[in-house]
């Protein structure tokens, strides 16, 4: 029997944070046996904000290596670079004609990024969720594992799929967002009401998967905490609650277990424990990524095979779409 399909991606737009790891990539690993998975490196999304070309190319490979180092198996999953499959741009164009300017301009991420990059509010920035819908719908994905911040985009993909199906007849599978609890939203270490982000300017606000052990521990030591001294999860303690979330996500324990472990201990001890736990988990990932990047041939071979498998699946959907909308094809 055919397995349901999963699609997800990350942009090669900066160094990955532990938020990307627990909110996205790590969850993919647990899905790869029960689903047919497509995971891409969303370089076309990344250029909606300015990228340095050489850096973009380097980061694309680093991200591919990181997926594999985190446990994504390139033989089980289709792992590829988005721009290598032209069907994404082609379907995006078609979907643009069923997307209203009003709904695109209401997307929270568009509004945030327009503020952050006020000197470069380009068409691509606004079209970003439509391209993302094209990614998902091309592969007939039933579920899309993402962090909570991307839920609105997956909902737009659903709306577009339903709208297209109503207008042109059954074509797309309507996807569901798949949001994991716990790691769904890791916050900034310095402003715990904001999400931890890879494009944040202050490097001390985010813990990167590339940070060495000392840096990880130092960043956690400097993390903003709240008044009081109890290690307890509470709405009025966003700093400690965020650290507890991170601790549980990396240790694999529940909030109650973590609170119990740190009963009677101060913030200082707790922060060191969080740093050490995170550093222990990311060290082997870093070592495997380094190994993969030292022999680019192996990595390139995975990406070429992924591209071919992705292009085949995408072409099938695109042809169907072209037929439905009345494009001529030989
Ligand atoms: P940018 O800052 O460049 O917008 P980002 O750090 O938000 O990047 P994305 O490439 O937009 O990262 O996201 C990749 C995946 O990681 C998405 O599934 C997203 O939901 C998830 N993710 C990103 N940040 C977090 C976070 N702080 N907590 C949980 N999940 C996250
Ligand atoms: N916008 C996503 C990355 C992304 C994506 C996708 C996620 C691009 N295409 C398709 C899921 C499905 C982000 O995480 N910022």
Short mmCIF file of C-alpha atoms and ligand atoms in Angstrom, two decimals:
data_model
loop_
_atom_site.label_atom_id
_atom_site.label_comp_id
_atom_site.label_asym_id
_atom_site.label_seq_id
_atom_site.Cartn_x
_atom_site.Cartn_y
_atom_site.Cartn_z
CA UNK A 1 0.00 0.00 0.00
CA UNK A 2 1.20 3.51 -0.74
CA UNK A 3 2.25 5.54 2.26
CA UNK A 4 0.91 9.07 2.83
CA UNK A 5 3.24 11.83 1.70
CA UNK A 6 5.06 14.37 3.86
CA UNK A 7 6.70 17.54 2.59
CA UNK A 8 8.90 20.00 4.42
CA UNK A 9 11.78 22.38 3.85
CA UNK A 10 14.12 24.85 5.50
CA UNK A 11 15.68 27.90 3.87
CA UNK A 12 19.48 28.05 3.60
CA UNK A 13 19.28 31.64 4.82
CA UNK A 14 21.59 31.46 7.82
CA UNK A 15 23.06 29.19 10.41
CA UNK A 16 20.43 26.84 11.77
CA UNK A 17 19.35 27.32 15.36
CA UNK A 18 18.26 24.77 17.93
CA UNK A 19 14.73 26.08 17.15
CA UNK A 20 14.99 24.78 13.59
CA UNK A 21 16.32 21.51 14.96
CA UNK A 22 13.63 20.71 17.53
CA UNK A 23 10.82 22.54 15.70
CA UNK A 24 11.52 21.00 12.31
CA UNK A 25 14.33 18.67 11.24
CA UNK A 26 14.43 16.39 14.27
CA UNK A 27 10.76 15.56 13.84
CA UNK A 28 11.27 14.57 10.24
CA UNK A 29 13.50 11.70 11.29
CA UNK A 30 10.68 10.04 13.18
CA UNK A 31 8.37 10.28 10.18
CA UNK A 32 10.54 8.74 7.51
CA UNK A 33 9.52 5.13 8.11
CA UNK A 34 5.77 5.67 8.09
CA UNK A 35 5.55 8.24 5.28
CA UNK A 36 6.97 8.90 1.84
CA UNK A 37 8.98 12.01 2.61
CA UNK A 38 10.17 14.87 0.43
CA UNK A 39 12.55 17.29 2.12
CA UNK A 40 13.99 20.23 0.24
CA UNK A 41 16.45 23.02 0.76
CA UNK A 42 14.35 26.08 -0.01
CA UNK A 43 16.91 28.24 -1.82
CA UNK A 44 14.20 29.94 -3.91
CA UNK A 45 12.55 31.08 -0.71
CA UNK A 46 15.88 32.25 0.69
CA UNK A 47 16.46 34.80 -2.09
CA UNK A 48 13.35 36.75 -1.07
CA UNK A 49 15.80 38.51 1.23
CA UNK A 50 19.27 39.53 0.02
CA UNK A 51 21.79 36.68 -0.01
CA UNK A 52 25.47 36.73 -0.84
CA UNK A 53 25.72 34.27 -3.80
CA UNK A 54 28.82 32.36 -2.66
CA UNK A 55 27.43 32.10 0.82
CA UNK A 56 24.06 30.86 -0.41
CA UNK A 57 25.75 28.08 -2.37
CA UNK A 58 27.89 27.07 0.61
CA UNK A 59 24.94 27.13 2.99
CA UNK A 60 22.86 25.01 0.64
CA UNK A 61 25.38 22.18 0.88
CA UNK A 62 25.84 22.70 4.60
CA UNK A 63 22.12 22.39 5.11
CA UNK A 64 21.91 19.24 3.02
CA UNK A 65 24.72 17.75 5.12
CA UNK A 66 22.96 18.83 8.26
CA UNK A 67 19.69 17.12 7.29
CA UNK A 68 21.59 13.88 6.88
CA UNK A 69 23.64 14.43 10.04
CA UNK A 70 20.40 14.92 11.99
CA UNK A 71 19.24 11.50 10.81
CA UNK A 72 17.33 12.15 7.59
CA UNK A 73 18.15 9.12 5.44
CA UNK A 74 18.68 10.20 1.80
CA UNK A 75 17.92 6.67 0.62
CA UNK A 76 14.54 6.55 2.31
CA UNK A 77 13.57 10.17 1.68
CA UNK A 78 13.73 12.39 -1.36
CA UNK A 79 16.27 15.05 -0.39
CA UNK A 80 16.89 17.80 -2.94
CA UNK A 81 17.50 21.47 -3.68
CA UNK A 82 14.30 23.34 -4.59
CA UNK A 83 15.72 25.42 -7.46
CA UNK A 84 16.86 22.23 -9.20
CA UNK A 85 13.25 21.31 -9.94
CA UNK A 86 11.74 23.97 -12.23
CA UNK A 87 8.16 22.74 -11.62
CA UNK A 88 8.09 24.72 -8.34
CA UNK A 89 8.29 28.07 -10.14
CA UNK A 90 5.85 26.88 -12.81
CA UNK A 91 3.17 25.80 -10.35
CA UNK A 92 3.75 28.94 -8.27
CA UNK A 93 2.85 31.00 -11.33
CA UNK A 94 -0.42 29.13 -11.81
CA UNK A 95 -1.29 29.40 -8.12
CA UNK A 96 -0.63 33.15 -8.24
CA UNK A 97 -3.68 33.44 -10.43
CA UNK A 98 -5.93 31.93 -7.76
CA UNK A 99 -4.37 33.87 -4.85
CA UNK A 100 -5.84 37.22 -3.86
CA UNK A 101 -3.50 40.11 -3.16
CA UNK A 102 -5.48 40.74 0.01
CA UNK A 103 -4.85 37.28 1.47
CA UNK A 104 -1.14 37.36 0.59
CA UNK A 105 -0.66 40.76 2.16
CA UNK A 106 -2.31 39.58 5.38
CA UNK A 107 0.32 36.90 6.09
CA UNK A 108 2.09 37.61 9.37
CA UNK A 109 5.53 36.65 8.08
CA UNK A 110 5.15 39.01 5.10
CA UNK A 111 4.26 41.84 7.44
CA UNK A 112 7.18 41.02 9.78
CA UNK A 113 9.71 40.68 7.00
CA UNK A 114 8.49 43.85 5.28
CA UNK A 115 9.25 45.71 8.48
CA UNK A 116 12.59 44.05 8.94
CA UNK A 117 13.69 44.55 5.32
CA UNK A 118 11.94 47.86 4.63
CA UNK A 119 14.44 48.70 1.88
CA UNK A 120 13.68 45.49 -0.04
CA UNK A 121 9.96 44.70 -0.01
CA UNK A 122 10.07 42.74 -3.27
CA UNK A 123 7.34 40.75 -5.03
CA UNK A 124 9.02 37.51 -3.98
CA UNK A 125 8.57 38.36 -0.32
CA UNK A 126 4.84 38.63 -0.84
CA UNK A 127 4.74 35.58 -3.09
CA UNK A 128 6.70 33.46 -0.59
CA UNK A 129 3.65 31.59 0.76
CA UNK A 130 2.38 30.88 -2.74
CA UNK A 131 5.71 29.30 -3.67
CA UNK A 132 5.49 27.31 -0.45
CA UNK A 133 2.00 26.16 -1.44
CA UNK A 134 3.43 25.08 -4.80
CA UNK A 135 6.13 23.03 -3.00
CA UNK A 136 3.56 21.22 -0.93
CA UNK A 137 0.88 20.69 -3.58
CA UNK A 138 3.29 19.47 -6.28
CA UNK A 139 4.10 16.36 -4.25
CA UNK A 140 0.51 15.68 -3.14
CA UNK A 141 1.60 15.95 0.50
CA UNK A 142 -1.01 15.01 3.09
CA UNK A 143 0.94 16.51 5.98
CA UNK A 144 3.53 19.25 6.43
CA UNK A 145 5.65 19.13 9.60
CA UNK A 146 6.58 22.71 10.54
CA UNK A 147 7.03 24.96 13.55
CA UNK A 148 4.02 26.95 14.75
CA UNK A 149 5.14 30.07 12.85
CA UNK A 150 4.48 28.36 9.50
CA UNK A 151 0.95 27.20 10.26
CA UNK A 152 -0.63 30.18 8.54
CA UNK A 153 1.27 29.38 5.34
CA UNK A 154 0.13 25.76 5.34
CA UNK A 155 -3.42 27.02 5.83
CA UNK A 156 -3.03 29.20 2.76
CA UNK A 157 -1.84 26.14 0.83
CA UNK A 158 -5.03 24.37 1.93
CA UNK A 159 -7.20 27.29 0.84
CA UNK A 160 -5.51 27.41 -2.56
CA UNK A 161 -5.85 23.66 -3.05
CA UNK A 162 -9.57 23.74 -2.24
CA UNK A 163 -10.15 26.81 -4.41
CA UNK A 164 -8.34 25.27 -7.37
CA UNK A 165 -10.14 21.95 -6.97
CA UNK A 166 -13.51 23.72 -6.86
CA UNK A 167 -12.76 25.72 -9.95
CA UNK A 168 -11.03 23.11 -12.11
CA UNK A 169 -12.01 19.76 -10.64
CA UNK A 170 -10.24 17.43 -8.20
CA UNK A 171 -6.48 18.01 -8.67
CA UNK A 172 -4.67 18.63 -5.40
CA UNK A 173 -4.51 16.80 -2.10
CA UNK A 174 -5.48 19.22 0.69
CA UNK A 175 -2.54 19.22 3.17
CA UNK A 176 -2.62 19.38 6.97
CA UNK A 177 -0.03 21.17 9.11
CA UNK A 178 1.74 18.82 11.51
CA UNK A 179 2.92 20.76 14.52
CA UNK A 180 4.78 19.02 17.28
CA UNK A 181 4.29 20.06 20.85
CA UNK A 182 7.26 21.07 22.99
CA UNK A 183 9.67 22.20 20.33
CA UNK A 184 6.96 24.05 18.39
CA UNK A 185 8.23 27.41 19.51
CA UNK A 186 11.66 27.94 20.97
CA UNK A 187 12.09 31.57 22.00
CA UNK A 188 15.06 33.93 21.83
CA UNK A 189 17.42 33.69 24.82
CA UNK A 190 17.52 37.45 25.18
CA UNK A 191 13.89 38.34 24.43
CA UNK A 192 11.91 35.27 25.45
CA UNK A 193 8.65 36.57 24.03
CA UNK A 194 10.13 36.50 20.50
CA UNK A 195 10.92 33.35 18.52
CA UNK A 196 14.53 32.24 18.20
CA UNK A 197 15.48 32.95 14.62
CA UNK A 198 18.47 32.18 12.42
CA UNK A 199 18.46 35.67 10.92
CA UNK A 200 18.44 37.47 14.27
CA UNK A 201 21.23 40.05 14.47
CA UNK A 202 22.44 39.49 18.01
CA UNK A 203 24.25 36.13 17.97
CA UNK A 204 23.71 35.71 21.72
CA UNK A 205 19.93 35.52 21.25
CA UNK A 206 20.12 32.23 19.33
CA UNK A 207 21.99 28.99 19.86
CA UNK A 208 23.29 27.74 16.52
CA UNK A 209 23.80 24.11 15.64
CA UNK A 210 27.32 25.13 14.64
CA UNK A 211 28.20 26.62 18.06
CA UNK A 212 30.96 24.86 19.98
CA UNK A 213 30.40 23.52 23.46
CA UNK A 214 31.81 26.54 25.31
CA UNK A 215 29.75 28.95 23.25
CA UNK A 216 26.57 26.98 23.87
CA UNK A 217 27.15 26.93 27.61
CA UNK A 218 28.10 30.61 27.70
CA UNK A 219 24.96 31.63 25.78
CA UNK A 220 22.72 29.73 28.17
CA UNK A 221 24.49 31.23 31.18
CA UNK A 222 23.69 34.67 29.79
CA UNK A 223 20.08 33.87 28.92
CA UNK A 224 17.53 36.31 30.30
CA UNK A 225 15.61 34.87 33.23
CA UNK A 226 12.75 36.17 35.29
CA UNK A 227 12.33 37.48 38.79
CA UNK A 228 12.06 34.86 41.53
CA UNK A 229 14.33 31.86 41.84
CA UNK A 230 12.18 28.78 41.28
CA UNK A 231 12.68 26.66 38.17
CA UNK A 232 9.01 26.39 37.28
CA UNK A 233 7.00 26.62 34.05
CA UNK A 234 4.63 29.59 34.23
CA UNK A 235 3.13 32.18 31.96
CA UNK A 236 4.69 35.05 33.90
CA UNK A 237 8.14 33.39 33.64
CA UNK A 238 8.79 33.39 29.87
CA UNK A 239 12.57 33.13 30.23
CA UNK A 240 12.63 30.10 32.54
CA UNK A 241 9.70 28.50 30.70
CA UNK A 242 11.60 28.73 27.43
CA UNK A 243 14.71 27.17 29.02
CA UNK A 244 12.56 24.41 30.47
CA UNK A 245 11.09 23.75 27.03
CA UNK A 246 14.55 23.54 25.54
CA UNK A 247 15.80 21.29 28.34
CA UNK A 248 12.89 18.87 27.92
CA UNK A 249 13.20 18.83 24.13
CA UNK A 250 16.89 17.91 24.34
CA UNK A 251 16.73 15.65 27.37
CA UNK A 252 13.56 13.86 26.27
CA UNK A 253 11.78 14.39 29.58
CA UNK A 254 8.51 16.02 30.65
CA UNK A 255 8.16 19.48 32.18
CA UNK A 256 7.10 17.92 35.48
CA UNK A 257 10.21 15.72 35.54
CA UNK A 258 12.45 18.69 34.80
CA UNK A 259 10.81 20.87 37.47
CA UNK A 260 11.30 18.08 39.96
CA UNK A 261 14.96 17.63 39.00
CA UNK A 262 15.68 21.30 39.69
CA UNK A 263 13.57 21.69 42.82
CA UNK A 264 15.52 23.69 45.37
CA UNK A 265 18.28 24.53 42.87
CA UNK A 266 18.86 28.05 41.57
CA UNK A 267 18.72 29.48 38.08
CA UNK A 268 22.51 29.29 37.75
CA UNK A 269 22.74 25.49 38.10
CA UNK A 270 19.74 25.03 35.87
CA UNK A 271 21.19 27.16 33.07
CA UNK A 272 24.45 25.21 33.12
CA UNK A 273 22.53 21.94 32.92
CA UNK A 274 20.54 23.20 29.92
CA UNK A 275 23.76 24.27 28.14
CA UNK A 276 25.48 20.94 28.78
CA UNK A 277 22.47 18.92 27.66
CA UNK A 278 22.14 20.84 24.40
CA UNK A 279 25.89 20.67 23.73
CA UNK A 280 25.90 16.88 24.26
CA UNK A 281 23.14 16.40 21.68
CA UNK A 282 24.58 18.63 18.98
CA UNK A 283 28.20 17.43 19.16
CA UNK A 284 27.68 14.18 17.18
CA UNK A 285 25.50 16.02 14.64
CA UNK A 286 28.33 18.48 14.04
CA UNK A 287 30.86 15.68 13.61
CA UNK A 288 28.74 13.89 11.00
CA UNK A 289 28.03 17.12 9.12
CA UNK A 290 31.75 17.83 8.99
CA UNK A 291 32.44 14.37 7.61
CA UNK A 292 29.82 14.77 4.87
CA UNK A 293 31.17 18.17 3.87
CA UNK A 294 34.69 16.82 3.60
CA UNK A 295 33.62 14.57 0.71
CA UNK A 296 31.23 16.59 -1.43
CA UNK A 297 30.90 13.75 -3.98
CA UNK A 298 28.78 11.62 -1.69
CA UNK A 299 26.56 14.60 -0.85
CA UNK A 300 26.19 15.69 -4.49
CA UNK A 301 25.21 12.15 -5.47
CA UNK A 302 22.39 12.15 -2.92
CA UNK A 303 21.16 15.54 -4.14
CA UNK A 304 21.24 14.53 -7.80
CA UNK A 305 19.28 11.36 -7.12
CA UNK A 306 16.84 13.36 -4.98
CA UNK A 307 16.42 15.97 -7.71
CA UNK A 308 15.56 13.30 -10.30
CA UNK A 309 13.02 11.59 -8.08
CA UNK A 310 11.46 14.93 -7.09
CA UNK A 311 11.32 16.16 -10.70
CA UNK A 312 9.52 13.00 -11.77
CA UNK A 313 6.83 13.32 -9.11
CA UNK A 314 6.46 17.07 -9.65
CA UNK A 315 6.14 16.78 -13.40
CA UNK A 316 3.19 14.42 -13.03
CA UNK A 317 1.24 16.92 -10.92
CA UNK A 318 2.22 19.86 -13.10
CA UNK A 319 0.99 18.10 -16.25
CA UNK A 320 -2.32 17.43 -14.57
CA UNK A 321 -2.61 21.09 -13.57
CA UNK A 322 -1.74 22.24 -17.09
CA UNK A 323 -4.41 19.97 -18.54
CA UNK A 324 -7.05 21.20 -16.12
CA UNK A 325 -6.42 24.87 -16.78
CA UNK A 326 -6.32 24.45 -20.55
CA UNK A 327 -2.61 24.80 -21.35
CA UNK A 328 -1.62 23.08 -24.54
CA UNK A 329 0.90 20.26 -24.17
CA UNK A 330 2.27 18.01 -26.92
P1 LIG B 1 14.47 33.18 9.30
O1 LIG B 1 14.91 33.82 10.56
O2 LIG B 1 15.50 33.22 8.20
O3 LIG B 1 13.09 33.55 8.85
P2 LIG B 1 13.83 30.79 10.75
O4 LIG B 1 14.84 30.56 11.81
O5 LIG B 1 12.50 31.32 11.15
O6 LIG B 1 14.45 31.66 9.60
P3 LIG B 1 12.87 28.99 8.74
O7 LIG B 1 13.75 28.59 7.61
O8 LIG B 1 11.83 30.01 8.48
O9 LIG B 1 13.72 29.44 9.98
O10 LIG B 1 12.19 27.72 9.37
C1 LIG B 1 12.57 26.40 9.21
C2 LIG B 1 11.72 25.51 10.08
O11 LIG B 1 12.10 25.67 11.46
C3 LIG B 1 10.22 25.80 10.03
O12 LIG B 1 9.52 24.59 10.10
C4 LIG B 1 9.99 26.62 11.25
O13 LIG B 1 8.66 26.54 11.70
C5 LIG B 1 10.96 25.98 12.23
N1 LIG B 1 11.38 26.95 13.24
C6 LIG B 1 12.07 28.09 13.02
N2 LIG B 1 12.31 28.73 14.17
C7 LIG B 1 11.75 27.99 15.16
C8 LIG B 1 11.67 28.14 16.58
N3 LIG B 1 12.19 29.17 17.20
N4 LIG B 1 11.04 27.17 17.28
C9 LIG B 1 10.50 26.11 16.65
N5 LIG B 1 10.56 25.91 15.32
C10 LIG B 1 11.16 26.83 14.57
N1 LIG B 2 8.80 28.67 4.65
C1 LIG B 2 9.34 27.52 5.31
C2 LIG B 2 10.30 26.75 4.49
C3 LIG B 2 9.54 26.07 3.45
C4 LIG B 2 8.60 25.02 3.66
C5 LIG B 2 8.13 24.69 2.37
C6 LIG B 2 8.12 24.36 4.79
C7 LIG B 2 9.60 26.30 2.12
N2 LIG B 2 8.76 25.49 1.48
C8 LIG B 2 7.17 23.71 2.21
C9 LIG B 2 7.16 23.37 4.61
C10 LIG B 2 6.68 23.06 3.34
C11 LIG B 2 9.95 27.92 6.57
O1 LIG B 2 10.11 27.07 7.32
N3 LIG B 2 10.26 29.12 6.79
#
